[in-house]
Amino acid sequence: MKVEHGGNRLYQAQKWGVDLQTCIDFSANINPLGISPRVRECLIQNLDYLIHYPDPDYQLARQAVATYHNLSTEQVLLGNGAIELIYQLARCLKPKTVVLPSPTFMEYEQAFREVSSDINYIELRPPHFEYQLDSLMANLAHLDSGDAFILCNPNNPTSSLMKKVDLLVLAEECTRKGVYLLLDEAFMDFLEDVESLIPELARFSQLFIWRSLTKFYAIPGLRLGYLVSSHQKMMKLLRDTQIPWMVNTLALSILPVLLEDESYRQKTLEYIARERSFLTSSLQEFSELTVGSAHANYIFIHYHGKLDLEAELGKLGIFIRSCQNYHGLDGSYYRLAVRRHEENQVLLATLKSLLGKEGS
C-alpha cells in the first residue's frame, strides 16, 4: 500500500486543472519563509563538490548534530530525510507488536507492517485528539520487552502536543519493561525545544528520537533528517546496515549551516507563532469549523458542512490536506499549513466566500 502525502503539487494542479505556478499549497507543512540566505549561499558554494562522493561516514555532519544536542557522534545517525530512518529502524528492531496513536503519521504503520509487526491503536478522542497519559500507560501495560511504542510529538496531523513531564513518565516505564519508545520530533523545531526528550537520552536506553530538517529549514526537495539514541548496539547495527551514500553532498554541506543559523531560527519561530495565532483565531470565527489546538506549523480542522472543501478550494488553486486516509478520520477533517500572511488571507477570504454561499 502506497501512502499518500501532502505537497504533491503537480498531481493536485493536474487533478483540479489549475496553473501550478499560481497555486497556493497549504497541504505541505514547510517553513513559509523559504530557504535561508545562508543556506542558499552554501549550496551555491558547494556545487562543484558534486564531482566527489559524499563522505560515507558523514563525519562532519554527524559531529555538527552531536555538538548541537550535546551528544557523541555515535549517538547520531543521518538519513535521506527522517522517513528513511523510520523504515530502517523498523527493519532493525522488528518488534512483534507496535502501539500507535490514531490518527497519526501513516508511514509508521506502513514501515512496521513490512516487518510483520502487529499494530495496536490508541484512539485519540475528538474534538482535539489530545494525548492522555492514562490511556497511553494502559496500552503500554500490554507490551512486552522488544515491542515498540511510537509517538509523534507534536502529532501529525492533529498538531497536538504531549508535555515533557508526561513523556518522562512514559519513557521511564518503557525502559523498565524493555519496550522501545520511538519518538518523532519532526516538528519540534517549530516550538521552543523545552518539550524535547533529546536532552534525556542518557537516561533511557530504549529511547530513539528522529528529527526532520526538511520542514523547518524548507528543504523537502533536498531531503535530510537524523536519528539519535543512546542504545549503542542498535545504533551500530543501524550504521552497519545503512545503504551507502544515502545522504548527498549538498545536504551534508548545509547541515552545520542550518544548525548555526540562529537568526533564521528566531525569525521563523516568531513568524510561525504570529501567523498560527492569526490563522487559528480567524478559522474559529467560522461556525462550520472546529479548530484544534495547534502547536506546530499546521492547524487541524473539522468541517461540519456539506462541501468537499479539498475539491472546492483545489479548483480555485488552493491546495489543502484532506485527512480521510488517516486511520480513524474521514473526509470532513483537514490539515492546513501556516503560510505567509498574504496567502493565509487568501485562504480565509476564499473560505468565507465558499461557506457563505453554502449557508445562503
Short mmCIF file of C-alpha atoms in Angstrom, two decimals:
data_model
loop_
_atom_site.label_atom_id
_atom_site.label_comp_id
_atom_site.label_asym_id
_atom_site.label_seq_id
_atom_site.Cartn_x
_atom_site.Cartn_y
_atom_site.Cartn_z
CA MET A 1 0.00 0.00 0.00
CA LYS A 2 1.37 3.36 -1.02
CA VAL A 3 0.78 6.15 1.50
CA GLU A 4 -0.46 9.46 0.10
CA HIS A 5 1.06 12.69 1.40
CA GLY A 6 0.52 16.41 1.12
CA GLY A 7 2.79 18.57 -1.01
CA ASN A 8 2.13 16.72 -4.30
CA ARG A 9 1.68 19.99 -6.18
CA LEU A 10 1.95 18.67 -9.73
CA TYR A 11 -0.67 15.99 -9.10
CA GLN A 12 -3.02 18.48 -7.45
CA ALA A 13 -2.64 21.03 -10.24
CA GLN A 14 -3.40 18.38 -12.86
CA LYS A 15 -6.29 16.97 -10.84
CA TRP A 16 -8.05 20.32 -10.43
CA GLY A 17 -6.99 21.81 -13.76
CA VAL A 18 -5.15 24.83 -12.37
CA ASP A 19 -1.86 26.57 -13.12
CA LEU A 20 0.91 25.06 -10.98
CA GLN A 21 2.78 28.37 -10.92
CA THR A 22 -0.08 30.32 -9.32
CA CYS A 23 -1.40 27.76 -6.84
CA ILE A 24 -1.04 28.13 -3.05
CA ASP A 25 -0.11 24.90 -1.28
CA PHE A 26 -1.44 24.56 2.27
CA SER A 27 -1.08 20.77 2.12
CA ALA A 28 2.67 20.65 2.92
CA ASN A 29 3.95 21.75 6.35
CA ILE A 30 7.01 23.67 5.17
CA ASN A 31 8.51 26.85 6.61
CA PRO A 32 6.82 29.69 4.67
CA LEU A 33 9.97 31.84 4.90
CA GLY A 34 11.72 29.52 2.45
CA ILE A 35 15.42 28.69 2.28
CA SER A 36 17.59 30.94 4.42
CA PRO A 37 20.12 33.19 2.61
CA ARG A 38 22.99 31.43 4.41
CA VAL A 39 21.85 28.02 3.19
CA ARG A 40 21.32 29.28 -0.33
CA GLU A 41 24.86 30.67 -0.43
CA CYS A 42 26.28 27.45 1.00
CA LEU A 43 24.53 25.41 -1.70
CA ILE A 44 26.00 27.60 -4.43
CA GLN A 45 29.49 27.39 -2.95
CA ASN A 46 29.37 23.60 -2.82
CA LEU A 47 28.03 22.85 -6.29
CA ASP A 48 31.48 21.99 -7.62
CA TYR A 49 31.88 19.32 -4.93
CA LEU A 50 29.19 17.24 -6.65
CA ILE A 51 32.01 15.61 -8.63
CA HIS A 52 33.04 13.82 -5.40
CA TYR A 53 31.32 11.04 -3.47
CA PRO A 54 29.88 12.07 -0.11
CA ASP A 55 31.83 11.02 2.97
CA PRO A 56 30.27 7.57 3.66
CA ASP A 57 30.53 8.08 7.42
CA TYR A 58 29.13 11.66 7.33
CA GLN A 59 31.71 12.59 9.97
CA LEU A 60 31.49 16.39 9.89
CA ALA A 61 27.70 16.46 9.57
CA ARG A 62 27.18 13.95 12.38
CA GLN A 63 29.55 15.95 14.56
CA ALA A 64 27.51 19.09 13.88
CA VAL A 65 24.32 17.36 15.09
CA ALA A 66 26.15 15.86 18.09
CA THR A 67 27.52 19.28 19.09
CA TYR A 68 24.13 20.93 18.63
CA HIS A 69 22.47 18.46 21.02
CA ASN A 70 25.46 17.86 23.31
CA LEU A 71 25.76 14.22 22.23
CA SER A 72 28.51 11.95 20.90
CA THR A 73 28.72 11.18 17.19
CA GLU A 74 27.97 7.51 17.98
CA GLN A 75 24.54 8.64 19.13
CA VAL A 76 23.72 10.21 15.74
CA LEU A 77 22.55 8.59 12.51
CA LEU A 78 21.88 10.69 9.41
CA GLY A 79 19.28 9.87 6.79
CA ASN A 80 17.90 10.98 3.45
CA GLY A 81 15.01 12.58 5.30
CA ALA A 82 13.52 11.26 8.53
CA ILE A 83 11.23 8.87 6.69
CA GLU A 84 14.14 6.72 5.52
CA LEU A 85 15.20 6.35 9.15
CA ILE A 86 11.70 5.19 10.16
CA TYR A 87 11.85 2.31 7.70
CA GLN A 88 15.43 1.40 8.60
CA LEU A 89 14.60 1.38 12.30
CA ALA A 90 11.65 -0.92 11.62
CA ARG A 91 13.88 -3.36 9.70
CA CYS A 92 16.41 -3.47 12.54
CA LEU A 93 14.05 -3.58 15.53
CA LYS A 94 11.43 -5.96 14.08
CA PRO A 95 9.14 -5.71 17.11
CA LYS A 96 6.37 -8.25 17.49
CA THR A 97 3.86 -5.56 18.48
CA VAL A 98 3.75 -1.82 17.87
CA VAL A 99 1.41 0.62 19.60
CA LEU A 100 0.40 3.73 17.64
CA PRO A 101 -1.90 6.65 18.39
CA SER A 102 -4.77 7.14 15.96
CA PRO A 103 -4.74 9.34 13.98
CA THR A 104 -1.04 9.88 13.35
CA PHE A 105 1.56 9.88 10.56
CA MET A 106 0.76 6.88 8.37
CA GLU A 107 4.28 5.82 7.41
CA TYR A 108 4.85 4.28 10.88
CA GLU A 109 2.19 1.67 10.24
CA GLN A 110 3.45 1.03 6.72
CA ALA A 111 7.07 0.65 7.84
CA PHE A 112 6.33 -1.80 10.65
CA ARG A 113 3.79 -3.82 8.71
CA GLU A 114 6.58 -4.50 6.22
CA VAL A 115 8.43 -6.36 9.00
CA SER A 116 5.21 -8.19 10.06
CA SER A 117 4.66 -6.29 13.32
CA ASP A 118 1.18 -6.38 14.82
CA ILE A 119 -0.27 -2.86 15.06
CA ASN A 120 -2.38 -1.79 18.04
CA TYR A 121 -4.06 1.62 18.02
CA ILE A 122 -4.68 4.11 20.81
CA GLU A 123 -7.74 6.07 19.73
CA LEU A 124 -7.27 9.79 20.37
CA ARG A 125 -10.59 11.40 21.20
CA PRO A 126 -12.25 14.23 19.28
CA PRO A 127 -12.61 17.12 19.03
CA HIS A 128 -8.95 17.94 19.73
CA PHE A 129 -7.37 14.45 19.69
CA GLU A 130 -5.03 15.23 22.58
CA TYR A 131 -2.68 12.69 24.17
CA GLN A 132 -3.90 11.34 27.51
CA LEU A 133 -1.19 9.84 29.72
CA ASP A 134 -3.56 7.41 31.43
CA SER A 135 -4.61 5.94 28.10
CA LEU A 136 -1.02 5.67 26.88
CA MET A 137 0.11 3.93 30.05
CA ALA A 138 -2.80 1.50 29.91
CA ASN A 139 -1.79 0.44 26.40
CA LEU A 140 1.87 0.23 27.37
CA ALA A 141 0.96 -2.26 30.10
CA HIS A 142 0.12 -4.85 27.41
CA LEU A 143 3.53 -4.66 25.69
CA ASP A 144 6.47 -6.98 26.26
CA SER A 145 10.22 -6.48 26.05
CA GLY A 146 11.22 -5.85 22.43
CA ASP A 147 7.88 -4.33 21.45
CA ALA A 148 7.64 -0.70 20.35
CA PHE A 149 5.61 2.35 21.32
CA ILE A 150 5.53 5.19 18.76
CA LEU A 151 4.54 8.80 19.39
CA CYS A 152 4.65 11.80 17.07
CA ASN A 153 5.16 14.97 19.10
CA PRO A 154 3.73 17.39 18.04
CA ASN A 155 1.36 14.93 16.40
CA ASN A 156 0.73 14.89 12.67
CA PRO A 157 -1.98 15.75 11.56
CA THR A 158 -3.61 17.00 14.77
CA SER A 159 -0.81 19.39 15.89
CA SER A 160 -1.45 18.28 19.49
CA LEU A 161 1.45 18.18 21.93
CA MET A 162 2.40 15.90 24.82
CA LYS A 163 4.24 17.72 27.58
CA LYS A 164 7.71 16.61 28.60
CA VAL A 165 6.63 15.84 32.17
CA ASP A 166 4.23 13.18 30.84
CA LEU A 167 6.71 11.88 28.27
CA LEU A 168 9.22 11.26 31.04
CA VAL A 169 6.72 9.06 32.87
CA LEU A 170 6.15 7.08 29.67
CA ALA A 171 9.89 6.80 28.96
CA GLU A 172 10.59 5.53 32.48
CA GLU A 173 8.03 2.75 32.12
CA CYS A 174 9.21 1.81 28.61
CA THR A 175 12.77 1.48 29.90
CA ARG A 176 11.62 -0.64 32.86
CA LYS A 177 9.70 -3.00 30.55
CA GLY A 178 12.34 -3.12 27.80
CA VAL A 179 9.91 -1.55 25.30
CA TYR A 180 11.36 0.68 22.58
CA LEU A 181 9.99 4.23 22.75
CA LEU A 182 10.19 5.70 19.24
CA LEU A 183 9.59 9.43 19.33
CA ASP A 184 9.05 11.50 16.20
CA GLU A 185 10.04 15.13 16.80
CA ALA A 186 9.87 16.16 13.14
CA PHE A 187 8.02 19.36 14.05
CA MET A 188 9.63 20.06 17.43
CA ASP A 189 11.82 22.77 15.85
CA PHE A 190 8.71 24.92 15.45
CA LEU A 191 8.48 25.12 19.24
CA GLU A 192 10.99 26.30 21.73
CA ASP A 193 12.74 22.97 22.42
CA VAL A 194 11.58 22.66 26.06
CA GLU A 195 9.35 19.64 25.34
CA SER A 196 12.02 17.57 23.56
CA LEU A 197 13.38 14.40 25.14
CA ILE A 198 16.74 14.64 23.37
CA PRO A 199 18.42 16.11 26.49
CA GLU A 200 17.27 13.00 28.38
CA LEU A 201 18.76 10.38 26.03
CA ALA A 202 21.38 9.22 28.53
CA ARG A 203 18.63 8.23 30.98
CA PHE A 204 16.68 5.98 28.61
CA SER A 205 18.48 3.26 26.68
CA GLN A 206 15.26 2.22 24.88
CA LEU A 207 14.57 5.72 23.52
CA PHE A 208 15.00 6.60 19.83
CA ILE A 209 14.19 10.08 18.54
CA TRP A 210 14.20 11.23 14.97
CA ARG A 211 14.13 14.76 13.60
CA SER A 212 13.37 16.09 10.15
CA LEU A 213 15.32 19.08 8.86
CA THR A 214 13.20 19.45 5.73
CA LYS A 215 10.20 21.16 7.34
CA PHE A 216 11.75 23.86 9.48
CA TYR A 217 14.53 24.68 7.02
CA ALA A 218 12.34 24.45 3.90
CA ILE A 219 14.40 21.83 2.03
CA PRO A 220 11.95 18.96 1.33
CA GLY A 221 13.39 18.61 -2.17
CA LEU A 222 16.90 18.09 -0.78
CA ARG A 223 15.99 15.56 1.98
CA LEU A 224 17.75 15.49 5.35
CA GLY A 225 16.99 14.07 8.79
CA TYR A 226 18.64 12.34 11.73
CA LEU A 227 18.05 9.77 14.44
CA VAL A 228 19.54 9.95 17.94
CA SER A 229 19.74 7.31 20.68
CA SER A 230 21.95 6.00 23.48
CA HIS A 231 21.29 2.37 22.51
CA GLN A 232 24.86 1.55 21.42
CA LYS A 233 24.19 -1.91 20.00
CA MET A 234 21.20 -0.84 17.90
CA MET A 235 22.85 2.36 16.67
CA LYS A 236 25.85 0.32 15.49
CA LEU A 237 23.52 -2.09 13.70
CA LEU A 238 21.72 0.82 12.06
CA ARG A 239 25.02 2.33 10.85
CA ASP A 240 26.32 -1.04 9.63
CA THR A 241 23.16 -1.81 7.64
CA GLN A 242 22.57 1.65 6.16
CA ILE A 243 22.74 1.86 2.37
CA PRO A 244 25.96 3.68 1.35
CA TRP A 245 25.79 7.37 0.37
CA MET A 246 22.14 7.84 1.35
CA VAL A 247 22.86 11.49 2.17
CA ASN A 248 24.12 13.61 -0.72
CA THR A 249 27.00 16.07 -0.76
CA LEU A 250 24.86 19.22 -0.80
CA ALA A 251 22.77 18.08 2.14
CA LEU A 252 25.91 17.26 4.13
CA SER A 253 27.43 20.65 3.32
CA ILE A 254 24.49 22.68 4.61
CA LEU A 255 23.81 20.75 7.82
CA PRO A 256 26.27 22.70 10.01
CA VAL A 257 24.99 25.95 8.48
CA LEU A 258 21.38 25.05 9.26
CA LEU A 259 22.06 24.37 12.90
CA GLU A 260 24.17 27.51 13.37
CA ASP A 261 21.67 29.86 11.72
CA GLU A 262 20.14 31.24 14.91
CA SER A 263 18.84 34.37 13.20
CA TYR A 264 16.76 32.31 10.78
CA ARG A 265 15.54 30.10 13.63
CA GLN A 266 14.33 33.01 15.75
CA LYS A 267 12.73 34.75 12.78
CA THR A 268 10.88 31.54 11.92
CA LEU A 269 9.65 30.94 15.47
CA GLU A 270 8.32 34.48 15.74
CA TYR A 271 6.68 34.37 12.31
CA ILE A 272 5.03 30.99 12.81
CA ALA A 273 3.73 31.90 16.27
CA ARG A 274 2.20 35.13 14.94
CA GLU A 275 0.64 33.62 11.80
CA ARG A 276 -0.53 30.47 13.60
CA SER A 277 -2.38 32.64 16.10
CA PHE A 278 -3.87 34.78 13.31
CA LEU A 279 -4.96 31.79 11.25
CA THR A 280 -6.33 29.86 14.23
CA SER A 281 -8.40 32.75 15.59
CA SER A 282 -9.70 33.58 12.10
CA LEU A 283 -10.73 29.98 11.41
CA GLN A 284 -12.52 29.81 14.76
CA GLU A 285 -14.89 32.54 13.51
CA PHE A 286 -16.44 30.06 11.06
CA SER A 287 -19.33 28.24 12.72
CA GLU A 288 -18.86 25.36 10.29
CA LEU A 289 -15.36 24.60 11.60
CA THR A 290 -13.98 23.06 14.79
CA VAL A 291 -10.34 24.13 15.13
CA GLY A 292 -7.80 22.02 17.01
CA SER A 293 -5.14 23.22 19.45
CA ALA A 294 -2.19 23.99 17.19
CA HIS A 295 1.38 23.69 18.48
CA ALA A 296 3.29 23.17 15.23
CA ASN A 297 3.23 24.94 11.85
CA TYR A 298 -0.11 23.46 10.82
CA ILE A 299 -3.71 23.56 12.00
CA PHE A 300 -6.17 20.67 12.22
CA ILE A 301 -9.82 21.41 11.45
CA HIS A 302 -13.12 19.52 11.39
CA TYR A 303 -15.62 20.79 8.84
CA HIS A 304 -19.32 20.28 9.62
CA GLY A 305 -20.79 21.35 6.29
CA LYS A 306 -21.67 19.52 3.10
CA LEU A 307 -18.99 20.75 0.68
CA ASP A 308 -15.90 18.85 -0.37
CA LEU A 309 -13.53 21.58 0.80
CA GLU A 310 -10.47 19.99 -0.78
CA ALA A 311 -12.17 19.95 -4.18
CA GLU A 312 -13.77 23.39 -3.92
CA LEU A 313 -10.53 25.04 -2.87
CA GLY A 314 -8.45 22.94 -5.27
CA LYS A 315 -10.43 24.16 -8.27
CA LEU A 316 -9.53 27.69 -7.16
CA GLY A 317 -5.82 26.88 -6.94
CA ILE A 318 -5.66 26.43 -3.15
CA PHE A 319 -4.45 23.00 -2.00
CA ILE A 320 -5.29 21.69 1.47
CA ARG A 321 -4.62 18.28 3.02
CA SER A 322 -7.64 16.02 3.31
CA CYS A 323 -7.17 13.66 6.26
CA GLN A 324 -9.58 10.99 5.05
CA ASN A 325 -6.76 8.45 4.55
CA TYR A 326 -5.58 8.77 8.16
CA HIS A 327 -6.64 5.92 10.42
CA GLY A 328 -9.74 6.97 12.36
CA LEU A 329 -10.58 10.06 10.28
CA ASP A 330 -12.87 10.79 7.34
CA GLY A 331 -13.17 13.39 4.62
CA SER A 332 -14.52 16.04 6.98
CA TYR A 333 -11.09 16.53 8.59
CA TYR A 334 -8.39 18.70 7.06
CA ARG A 335 -4.88 19.91 7.84
CA LEU A 336 -3.78 23.42 6.89
CA ALA A 337 -0.18 24.59 6.87
CA VAL A 338 0.67 28.02 8.24
CA ARG A 339 1.85 30.04 5.26
CA ARG A 340 2.73 33.68 4.55
CA HIS A 341 0.29 36.27 5.83
CA GLU A 342 -0.98 37.28 2.40
CA GLU A 343 -1.55 33.62 1.47
CA ASN A 344 -3.34 32.95 4.75
CA GLN A 345 -5.58 35.93 3.97
CA VAL A 346 -6.41 34.47 0.54
CA LEU A 347 -7.40 31.17 2.16
CA LEU A 348 -9.63 32.88 4.71
CA ALA A 349 -11.31 35.10 2.12
CA THR A 350 -11.96 32.10 -0.13
CA LEU A 351 -13.38 30.07 2.75
CA LYS A 352 -15.65 32.98 3.66
CA SER A 353 -16.95 33.07 0.11
CA LEU A 354 -17.47 29.29 -0.14
CA LEU A 355 -19.06 28.83 3.27
CA GLY A 356 -21.17 31.95 2.83
CA LYS A 357 -22.68 30.51 -0.33
CA GLU A 358 -23.29 27.21 1.42
CA GLY A 359 -25.25 28.92 4.18
CA SER A 360 -27.30 31.15 1.88
#
